[in-house]
mmCIF file of C-alpha atoms (C1' of nucleotides) in Angstrom:
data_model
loop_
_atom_site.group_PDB
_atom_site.id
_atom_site.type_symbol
_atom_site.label_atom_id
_atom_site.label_comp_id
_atom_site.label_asym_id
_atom_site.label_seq_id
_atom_site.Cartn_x
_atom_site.Cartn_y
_atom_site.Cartn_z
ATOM 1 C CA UNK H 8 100.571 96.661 119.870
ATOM 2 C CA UNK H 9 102.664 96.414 123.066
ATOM 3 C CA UNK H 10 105.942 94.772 122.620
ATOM 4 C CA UNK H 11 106.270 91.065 124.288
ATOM 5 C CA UNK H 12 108.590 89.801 126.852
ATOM 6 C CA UNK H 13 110.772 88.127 124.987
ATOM 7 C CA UNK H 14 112.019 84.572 126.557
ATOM 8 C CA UNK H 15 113.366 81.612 126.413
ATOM 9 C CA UNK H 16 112.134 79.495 123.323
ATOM 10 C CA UNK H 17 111.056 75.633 123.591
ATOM 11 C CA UNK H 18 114.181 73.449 122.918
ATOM 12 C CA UNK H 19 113.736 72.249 118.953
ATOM 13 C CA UNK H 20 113.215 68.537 119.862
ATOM 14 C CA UNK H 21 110.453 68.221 121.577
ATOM 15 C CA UNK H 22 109.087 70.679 119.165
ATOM 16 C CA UNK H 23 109.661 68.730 116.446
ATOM 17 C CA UNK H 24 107.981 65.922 117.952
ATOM 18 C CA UNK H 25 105.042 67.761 118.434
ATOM 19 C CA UNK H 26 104.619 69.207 115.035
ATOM 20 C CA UNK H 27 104.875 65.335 113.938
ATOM 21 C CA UNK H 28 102.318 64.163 116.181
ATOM 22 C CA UNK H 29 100.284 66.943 114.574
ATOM 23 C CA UNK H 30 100.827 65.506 110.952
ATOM 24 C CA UNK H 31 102.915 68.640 110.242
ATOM 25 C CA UNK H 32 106.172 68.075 108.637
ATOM 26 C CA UNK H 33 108.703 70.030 110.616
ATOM 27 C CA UNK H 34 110.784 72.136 108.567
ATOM 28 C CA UNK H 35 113.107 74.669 110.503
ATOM 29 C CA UNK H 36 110.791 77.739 109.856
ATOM 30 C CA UNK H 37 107.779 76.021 111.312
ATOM 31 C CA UNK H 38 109.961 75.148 113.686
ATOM 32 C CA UNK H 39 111.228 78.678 114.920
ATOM 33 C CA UNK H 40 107.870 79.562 115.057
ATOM 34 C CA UNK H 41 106.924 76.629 117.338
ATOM 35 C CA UNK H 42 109.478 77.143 119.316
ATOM 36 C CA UNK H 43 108.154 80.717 120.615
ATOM 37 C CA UNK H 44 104.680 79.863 120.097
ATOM 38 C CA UNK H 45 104.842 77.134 122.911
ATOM 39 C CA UNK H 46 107.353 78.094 124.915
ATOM 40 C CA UNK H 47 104.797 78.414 127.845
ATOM 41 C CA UNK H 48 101.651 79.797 127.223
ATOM 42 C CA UNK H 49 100.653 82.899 125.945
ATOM 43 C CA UNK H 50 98.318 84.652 123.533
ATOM 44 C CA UNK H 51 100.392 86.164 119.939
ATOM 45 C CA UNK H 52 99.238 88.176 117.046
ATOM 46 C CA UNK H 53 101.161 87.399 113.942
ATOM 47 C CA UNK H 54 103.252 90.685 114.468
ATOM 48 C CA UNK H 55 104.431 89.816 117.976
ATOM 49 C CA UNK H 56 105.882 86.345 116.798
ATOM 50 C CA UNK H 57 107.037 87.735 113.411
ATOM 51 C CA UNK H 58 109.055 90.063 115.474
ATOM 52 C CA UNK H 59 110.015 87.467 117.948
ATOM 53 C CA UNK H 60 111.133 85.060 115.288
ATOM 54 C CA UNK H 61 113.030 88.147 113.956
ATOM 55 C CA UNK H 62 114.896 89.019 116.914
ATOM 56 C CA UNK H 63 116.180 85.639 117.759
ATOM 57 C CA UNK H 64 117.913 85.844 114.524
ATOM 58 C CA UNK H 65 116.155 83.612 112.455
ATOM 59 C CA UNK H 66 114.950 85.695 108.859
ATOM 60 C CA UNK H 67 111.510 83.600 108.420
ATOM 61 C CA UNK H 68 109.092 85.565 106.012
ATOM 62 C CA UNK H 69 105.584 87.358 107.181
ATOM 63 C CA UNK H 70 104.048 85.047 104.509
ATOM 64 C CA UNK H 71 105.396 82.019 106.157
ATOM 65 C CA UNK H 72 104.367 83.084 109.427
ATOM 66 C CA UNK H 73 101.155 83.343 108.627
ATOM 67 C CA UNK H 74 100.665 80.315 106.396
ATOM 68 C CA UNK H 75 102.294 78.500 109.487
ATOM 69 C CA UNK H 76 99.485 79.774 111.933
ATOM 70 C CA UNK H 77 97.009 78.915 109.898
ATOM 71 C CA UNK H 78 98.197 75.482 109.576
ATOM 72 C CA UNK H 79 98.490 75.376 113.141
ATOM 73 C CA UNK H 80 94.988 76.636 113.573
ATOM 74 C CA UNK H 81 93.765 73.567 111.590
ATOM 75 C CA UNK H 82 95.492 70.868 113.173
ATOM 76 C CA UNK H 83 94.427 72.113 116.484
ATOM 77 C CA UNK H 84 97.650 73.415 117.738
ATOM 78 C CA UNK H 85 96.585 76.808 118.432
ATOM 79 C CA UNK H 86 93.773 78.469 118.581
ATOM 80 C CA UNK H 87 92.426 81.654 117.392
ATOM 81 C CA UNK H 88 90.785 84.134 118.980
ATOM 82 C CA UNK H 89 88.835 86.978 117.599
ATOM 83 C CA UNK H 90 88.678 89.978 119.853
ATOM 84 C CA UNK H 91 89.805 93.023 118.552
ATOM 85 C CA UNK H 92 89.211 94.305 115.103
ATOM 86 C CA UNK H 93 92.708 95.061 114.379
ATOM 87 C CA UNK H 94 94.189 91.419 114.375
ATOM 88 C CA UNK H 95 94.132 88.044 115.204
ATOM 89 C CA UNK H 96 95.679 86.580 118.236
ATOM 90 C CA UNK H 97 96.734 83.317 118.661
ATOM 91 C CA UNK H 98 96.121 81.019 122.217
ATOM 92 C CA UNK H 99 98.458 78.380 122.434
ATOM 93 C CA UNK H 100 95.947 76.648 125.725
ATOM 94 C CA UNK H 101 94.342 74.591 123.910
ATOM 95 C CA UNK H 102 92.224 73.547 126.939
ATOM 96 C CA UNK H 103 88.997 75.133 127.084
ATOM 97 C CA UNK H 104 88.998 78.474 128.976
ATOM 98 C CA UNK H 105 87.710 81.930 128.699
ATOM 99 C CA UNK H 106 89.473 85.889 128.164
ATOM 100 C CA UNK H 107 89.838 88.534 129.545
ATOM 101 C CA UNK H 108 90.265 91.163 127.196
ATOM 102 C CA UNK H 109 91.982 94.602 127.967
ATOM 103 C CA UNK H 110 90.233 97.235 125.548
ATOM 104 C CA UNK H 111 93.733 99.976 126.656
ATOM 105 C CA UNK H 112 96.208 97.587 126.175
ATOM 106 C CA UNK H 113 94.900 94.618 123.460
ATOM 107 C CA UNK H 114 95.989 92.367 126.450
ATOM 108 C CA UNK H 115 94.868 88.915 127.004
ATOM 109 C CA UNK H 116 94.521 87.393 130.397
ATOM 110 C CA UNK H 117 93.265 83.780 130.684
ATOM 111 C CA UNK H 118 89.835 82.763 132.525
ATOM 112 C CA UNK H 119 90.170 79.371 133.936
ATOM 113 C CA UNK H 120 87.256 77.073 132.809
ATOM 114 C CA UNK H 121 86.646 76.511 136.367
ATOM 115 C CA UNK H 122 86.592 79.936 137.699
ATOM 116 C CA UNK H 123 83.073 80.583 135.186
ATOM 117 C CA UNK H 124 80.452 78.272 134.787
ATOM 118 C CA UNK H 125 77.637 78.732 131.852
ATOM 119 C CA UNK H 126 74.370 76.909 132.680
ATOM 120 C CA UNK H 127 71.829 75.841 130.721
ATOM 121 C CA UNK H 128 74.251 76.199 127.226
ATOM 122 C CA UNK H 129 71.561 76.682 124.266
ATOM 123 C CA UNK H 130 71.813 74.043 121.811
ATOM 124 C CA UNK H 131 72.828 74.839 117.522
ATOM 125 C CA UNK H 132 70.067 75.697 115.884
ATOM 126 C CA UNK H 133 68.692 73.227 113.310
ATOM 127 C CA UNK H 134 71.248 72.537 110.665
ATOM 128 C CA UNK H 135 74.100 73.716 112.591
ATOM 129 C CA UNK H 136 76.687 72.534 114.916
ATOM 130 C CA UNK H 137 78.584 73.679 117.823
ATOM 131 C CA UNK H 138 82.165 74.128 117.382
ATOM 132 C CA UNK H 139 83.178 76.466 119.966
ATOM 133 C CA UNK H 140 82.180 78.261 123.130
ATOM 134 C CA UNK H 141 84.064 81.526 123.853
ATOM 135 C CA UNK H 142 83.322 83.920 126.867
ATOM 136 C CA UNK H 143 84.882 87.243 126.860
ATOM 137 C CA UNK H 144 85.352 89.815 129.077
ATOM 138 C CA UNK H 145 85.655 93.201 128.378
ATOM 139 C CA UNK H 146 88.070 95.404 130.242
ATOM 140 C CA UNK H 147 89.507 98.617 130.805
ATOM 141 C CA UNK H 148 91.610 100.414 132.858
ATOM 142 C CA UNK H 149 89.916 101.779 135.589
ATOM 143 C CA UNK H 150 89.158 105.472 135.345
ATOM 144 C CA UNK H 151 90.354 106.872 138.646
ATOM 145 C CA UNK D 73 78.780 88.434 102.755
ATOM 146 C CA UNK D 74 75.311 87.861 102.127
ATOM 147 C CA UNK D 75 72.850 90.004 100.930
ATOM 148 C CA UNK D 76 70.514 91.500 103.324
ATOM 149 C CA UNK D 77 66.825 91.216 103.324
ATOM 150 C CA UNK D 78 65.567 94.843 102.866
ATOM 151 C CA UNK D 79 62.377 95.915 105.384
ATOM 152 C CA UNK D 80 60.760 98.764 105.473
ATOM 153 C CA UNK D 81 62.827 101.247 107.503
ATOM 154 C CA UNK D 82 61.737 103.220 110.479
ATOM 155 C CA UNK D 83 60.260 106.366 110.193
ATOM 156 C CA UNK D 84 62.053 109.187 110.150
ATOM 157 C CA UNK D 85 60.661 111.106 112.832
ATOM 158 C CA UNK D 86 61.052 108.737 115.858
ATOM 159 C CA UNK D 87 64.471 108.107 114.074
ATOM 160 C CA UNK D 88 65.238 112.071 114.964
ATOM 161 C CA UNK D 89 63.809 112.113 118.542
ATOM 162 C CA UNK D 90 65.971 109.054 119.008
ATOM 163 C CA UNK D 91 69.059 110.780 117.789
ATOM 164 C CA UNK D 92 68.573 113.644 120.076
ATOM 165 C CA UNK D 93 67.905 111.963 122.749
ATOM 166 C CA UNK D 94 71.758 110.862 122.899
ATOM 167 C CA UNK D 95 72.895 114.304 121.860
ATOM 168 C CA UNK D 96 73.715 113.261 118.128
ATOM 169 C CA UNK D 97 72.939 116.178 115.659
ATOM 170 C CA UNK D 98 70.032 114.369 113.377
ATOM 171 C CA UNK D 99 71.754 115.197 110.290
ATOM 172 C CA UNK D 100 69.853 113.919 106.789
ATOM 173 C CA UNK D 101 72.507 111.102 106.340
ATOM 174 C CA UNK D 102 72.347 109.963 110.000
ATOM 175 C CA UNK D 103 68.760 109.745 109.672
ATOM 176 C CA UNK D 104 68.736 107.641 106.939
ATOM 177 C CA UNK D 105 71.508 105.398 108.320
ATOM 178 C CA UNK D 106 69.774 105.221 111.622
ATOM 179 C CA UNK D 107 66.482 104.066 109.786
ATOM 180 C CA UNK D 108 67.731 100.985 108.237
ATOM 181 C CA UNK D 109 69.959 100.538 111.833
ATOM 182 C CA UNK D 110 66.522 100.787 113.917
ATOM 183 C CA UNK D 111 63.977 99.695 111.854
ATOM 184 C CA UNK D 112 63.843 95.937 113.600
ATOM 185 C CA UNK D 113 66.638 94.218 115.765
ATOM 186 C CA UNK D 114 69.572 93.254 113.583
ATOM 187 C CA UNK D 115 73.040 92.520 113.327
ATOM 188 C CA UNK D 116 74.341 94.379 109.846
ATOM 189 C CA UNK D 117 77.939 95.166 108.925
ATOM 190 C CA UNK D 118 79.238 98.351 107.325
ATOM 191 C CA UNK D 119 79.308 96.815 103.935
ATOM 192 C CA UNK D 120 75.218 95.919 104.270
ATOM 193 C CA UNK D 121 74.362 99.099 105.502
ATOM 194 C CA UNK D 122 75.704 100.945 102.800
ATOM 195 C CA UNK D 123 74.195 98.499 100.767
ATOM 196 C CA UNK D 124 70.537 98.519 102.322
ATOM 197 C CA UNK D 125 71.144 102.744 102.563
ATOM 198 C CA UNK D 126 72.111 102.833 98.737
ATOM 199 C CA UNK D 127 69.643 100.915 97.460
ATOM 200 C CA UNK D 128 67.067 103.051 99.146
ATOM 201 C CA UNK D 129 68.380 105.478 96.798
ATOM 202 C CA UNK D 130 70.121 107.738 99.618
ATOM 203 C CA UNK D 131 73.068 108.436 98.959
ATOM 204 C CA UNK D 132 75.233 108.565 101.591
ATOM 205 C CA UNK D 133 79.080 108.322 101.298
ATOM 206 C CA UNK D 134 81.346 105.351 102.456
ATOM 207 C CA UNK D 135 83.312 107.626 104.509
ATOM 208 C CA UNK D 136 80.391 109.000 106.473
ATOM 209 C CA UNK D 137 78.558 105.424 107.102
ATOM 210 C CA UNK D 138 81.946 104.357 108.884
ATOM 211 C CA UNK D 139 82.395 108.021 110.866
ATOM 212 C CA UNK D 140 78.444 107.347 111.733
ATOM 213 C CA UNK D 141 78.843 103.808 113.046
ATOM 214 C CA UNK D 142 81.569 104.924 115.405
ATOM 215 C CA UNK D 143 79.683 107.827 116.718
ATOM 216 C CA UNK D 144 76.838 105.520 117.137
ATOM 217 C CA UNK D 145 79.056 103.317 119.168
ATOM 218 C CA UNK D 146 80.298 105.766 121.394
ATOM 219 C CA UNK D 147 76.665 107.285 122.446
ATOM 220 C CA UNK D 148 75.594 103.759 122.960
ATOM 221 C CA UNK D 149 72.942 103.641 120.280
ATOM 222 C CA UNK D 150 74.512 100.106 119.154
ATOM 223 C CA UNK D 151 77.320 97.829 119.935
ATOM 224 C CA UNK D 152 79.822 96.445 118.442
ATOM 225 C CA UNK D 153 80.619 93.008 117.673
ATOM 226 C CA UNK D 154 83.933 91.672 116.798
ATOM 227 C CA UNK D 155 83.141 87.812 116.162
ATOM 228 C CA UNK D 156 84.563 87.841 112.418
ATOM 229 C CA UNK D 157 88.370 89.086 111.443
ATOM 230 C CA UNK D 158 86.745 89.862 108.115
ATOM 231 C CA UNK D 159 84.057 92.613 109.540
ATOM 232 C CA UNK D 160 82.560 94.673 112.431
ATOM 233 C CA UNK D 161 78.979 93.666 113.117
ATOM 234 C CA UNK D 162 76.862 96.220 114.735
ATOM 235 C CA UNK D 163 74.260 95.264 117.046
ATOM 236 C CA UNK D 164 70.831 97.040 117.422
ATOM 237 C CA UNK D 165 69.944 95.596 120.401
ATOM 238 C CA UNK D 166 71.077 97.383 123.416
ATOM 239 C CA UNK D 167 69.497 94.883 125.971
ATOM 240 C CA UNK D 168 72.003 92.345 127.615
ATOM 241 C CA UNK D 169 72.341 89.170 125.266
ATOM 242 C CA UNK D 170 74.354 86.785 123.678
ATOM 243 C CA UNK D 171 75.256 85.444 120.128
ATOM 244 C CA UNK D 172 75.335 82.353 117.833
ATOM 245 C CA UNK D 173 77.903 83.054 115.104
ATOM 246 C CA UNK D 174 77.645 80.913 112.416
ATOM 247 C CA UNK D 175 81.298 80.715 110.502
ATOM 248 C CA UNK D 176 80.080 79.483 107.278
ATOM 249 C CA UNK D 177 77.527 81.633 106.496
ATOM 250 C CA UNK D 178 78.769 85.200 108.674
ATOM 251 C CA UNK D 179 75.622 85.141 110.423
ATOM 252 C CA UNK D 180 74.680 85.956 114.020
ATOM 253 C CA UNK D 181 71.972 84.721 116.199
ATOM 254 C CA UNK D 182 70.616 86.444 119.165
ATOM 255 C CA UNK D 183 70.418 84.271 122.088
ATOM 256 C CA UNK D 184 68.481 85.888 124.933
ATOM 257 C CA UNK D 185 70.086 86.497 128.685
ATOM 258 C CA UNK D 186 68.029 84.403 130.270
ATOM 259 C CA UNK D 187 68.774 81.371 128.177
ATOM 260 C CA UNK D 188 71.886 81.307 129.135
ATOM 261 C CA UNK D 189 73.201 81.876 132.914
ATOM 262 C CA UNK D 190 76.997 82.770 134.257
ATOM 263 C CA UNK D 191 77.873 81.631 137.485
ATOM 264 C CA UNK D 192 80.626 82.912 139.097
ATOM 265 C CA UNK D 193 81.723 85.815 137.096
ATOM 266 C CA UNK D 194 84.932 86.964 137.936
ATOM 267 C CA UNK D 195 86.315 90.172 139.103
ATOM 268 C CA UNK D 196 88.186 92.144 136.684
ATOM 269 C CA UNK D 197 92.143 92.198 137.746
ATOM 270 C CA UNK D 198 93.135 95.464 140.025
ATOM 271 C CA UNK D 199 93.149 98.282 138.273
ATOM 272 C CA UNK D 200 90.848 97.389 135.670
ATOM 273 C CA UNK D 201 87.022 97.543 135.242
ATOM 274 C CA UNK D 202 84.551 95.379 133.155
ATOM 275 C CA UNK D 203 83.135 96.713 130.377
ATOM 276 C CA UNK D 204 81.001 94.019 128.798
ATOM 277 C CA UNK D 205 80.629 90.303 129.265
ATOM 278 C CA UNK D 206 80.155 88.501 125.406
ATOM 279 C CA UNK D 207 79.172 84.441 125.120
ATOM 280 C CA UNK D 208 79.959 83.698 121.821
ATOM 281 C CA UNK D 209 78.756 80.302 120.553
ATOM 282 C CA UNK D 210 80.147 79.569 117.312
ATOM 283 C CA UNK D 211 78.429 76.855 114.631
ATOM 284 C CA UNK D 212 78.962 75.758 111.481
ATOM 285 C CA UNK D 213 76.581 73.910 109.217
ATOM 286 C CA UNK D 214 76.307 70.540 110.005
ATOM 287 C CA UNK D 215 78.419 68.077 107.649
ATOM 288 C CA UNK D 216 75.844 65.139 106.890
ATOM 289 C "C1'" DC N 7 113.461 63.551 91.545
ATOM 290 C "C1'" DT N 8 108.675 65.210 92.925
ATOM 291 C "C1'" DG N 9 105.945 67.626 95.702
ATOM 292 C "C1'" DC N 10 105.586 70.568 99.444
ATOM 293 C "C1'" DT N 11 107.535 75.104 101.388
ATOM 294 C "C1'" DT N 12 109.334 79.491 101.398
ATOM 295 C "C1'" DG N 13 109.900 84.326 100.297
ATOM 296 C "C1'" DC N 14 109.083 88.387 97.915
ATOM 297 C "C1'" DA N 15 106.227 91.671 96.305
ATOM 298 C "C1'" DA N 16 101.865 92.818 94.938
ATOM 299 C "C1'" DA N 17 97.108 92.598 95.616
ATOM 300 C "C1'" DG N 18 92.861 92.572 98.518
ATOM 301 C "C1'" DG N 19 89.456 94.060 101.797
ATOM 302 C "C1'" DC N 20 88.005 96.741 105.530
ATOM 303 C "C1'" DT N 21 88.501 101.040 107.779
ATOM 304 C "C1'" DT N 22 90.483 105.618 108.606
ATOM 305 C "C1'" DT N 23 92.178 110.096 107.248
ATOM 306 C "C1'" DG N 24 92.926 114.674 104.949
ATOM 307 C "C1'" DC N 25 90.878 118.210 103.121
ATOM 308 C "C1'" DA N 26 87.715 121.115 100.464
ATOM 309 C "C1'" DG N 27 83.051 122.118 99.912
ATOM 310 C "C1'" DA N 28 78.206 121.889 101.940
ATOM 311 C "C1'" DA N 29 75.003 122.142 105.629
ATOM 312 C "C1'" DC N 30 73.466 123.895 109.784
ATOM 313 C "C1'" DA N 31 72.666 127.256 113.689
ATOM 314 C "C1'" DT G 202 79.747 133.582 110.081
ATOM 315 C "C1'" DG G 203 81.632 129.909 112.556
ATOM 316 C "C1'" DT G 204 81.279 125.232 113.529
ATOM 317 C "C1'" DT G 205 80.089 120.769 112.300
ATOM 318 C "C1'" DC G 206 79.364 117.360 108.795
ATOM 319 C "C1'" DT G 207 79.934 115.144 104.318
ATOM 320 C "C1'" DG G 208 82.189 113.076 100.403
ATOM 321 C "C1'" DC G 209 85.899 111.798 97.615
ATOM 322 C "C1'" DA G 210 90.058 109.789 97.023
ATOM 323 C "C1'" DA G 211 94.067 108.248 98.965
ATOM 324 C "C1'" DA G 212 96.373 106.043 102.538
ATOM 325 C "C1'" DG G 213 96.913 102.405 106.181
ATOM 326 C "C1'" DC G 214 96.930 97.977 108.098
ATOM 327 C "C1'" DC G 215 96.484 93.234 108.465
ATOM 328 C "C1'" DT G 216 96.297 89.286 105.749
ATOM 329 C "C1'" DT G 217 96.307 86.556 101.488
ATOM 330 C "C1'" DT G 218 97.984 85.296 96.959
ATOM 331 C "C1'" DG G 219 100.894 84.286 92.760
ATOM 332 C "C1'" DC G 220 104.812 82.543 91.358
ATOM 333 C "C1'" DA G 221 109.705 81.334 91.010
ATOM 334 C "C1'" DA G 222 113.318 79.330 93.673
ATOM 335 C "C1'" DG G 223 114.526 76.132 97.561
ATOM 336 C "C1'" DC G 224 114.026 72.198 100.631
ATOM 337 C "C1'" DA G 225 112.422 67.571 102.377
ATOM 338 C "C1'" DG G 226 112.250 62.780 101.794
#
DNA sequence: CTGCTTGCAAAGGCTTTGCAGAACA
DNA sequence: TGTTCTGCAAAGCCTTTGCAAGCAG
């Protein structure tokens, strides 16, 4: 996994705010994480914000990373996206768009909704329910 | 992960001509593997293969299921799916489709190309080249 | 205070690896 | 006989869990 740019993080209060408005009670290691997480957008496996987090100073445990993105994951915060076997990454757009997704480098690189249109989307099948729509494209680097 | 409904698996000789025809040395285990793999269109897991292979009463070690799968992979004989950070699906059918992934029950849903249209696909970034275009529609049971 | 959070370490589950023996050409 | 393949067990990796101590309100 590549190491991330590392930059500025979100000032705490309008994180804070956020969490709230999520129903999440803000302690300071939810906090820490927020404040990389939505810096500006950007796509994070656990390791790449537990190092992050780490760096900046703040000692915040893998298991409370984790527990945190979860959380986060089901109030809607962030989403998760499942494209490599190896981990989870984590999209903090939560507007509806599409991936690429580099196969050399496990790099993510948004689709906007508007650049892709699906027609004619298939409905659930009996019994079921949509909850999500996800369009992925594979890439490589080219082979010169 | 649920059980899979055991068929009847393919016969072993079209099995071997199949193998050969993408160069892969039709050893006894890959035979049986590929049986089960290519006996009707499917989407199985590791874990269910060596189940389904097992039961048959072959057997045919953890280890070699996994190495099998991958060479599989690379010679294009099925793809992978990564819809589920608990397993890798494998996919028999090589033809151009898309998926339904149900999250509460692990299972996945062909839905055919022409159900489903892309317009405007876009170009991979410079320097890269698309490898594969996935629509993943994920469902859950409905909550009545 | 009382319940929710955190952190540590251990456990879990899937997949890969190392290596010796077996199969194949 | 030399190469490839298999199988076992162990290791690896990401993620979750159990539980005692700490924090929020």
């Amino acid at each position: 996994m590549n190491a991330i740019h590392p930059h500025r993080p979100a000032p705490r209060q309008g994180i804070v705010e956020l969490l709230q408005a999520h129903d999440i009670v803000p302690t300071q290691q939810r906090v820490e994480i927020a404040r990389w997480l939505f810096s500006e957008p950007r796509h994070l496996c656990a390791e790449q914000l537990i190092g992050l987090v780490g760096e900046a100073g703040c000692r915040v445990s893998k298991a409370t990373v984790y527990n945190t993105l979860g959380l986060f994951v089901g109030r809607g915060l962030v989403r998760e996206l499942i494209v490599d076997p190896e981990r989870v990454f984590y999209d903090t757009s939560t507007h509806h768009h599409h991936h690429f997704f580099n196969v050399d480098t496990s790099e993510l690189i948004d689709i906007p909704e508007e650049a892709l249109a699906i027609a004619h989307l298939p409905e659930a099948p009996l019994g079921t329910e949509t909850t999500g729509v996800q369009v992925i494209i594979r890439i490589r680097n080219s082979r010169q």
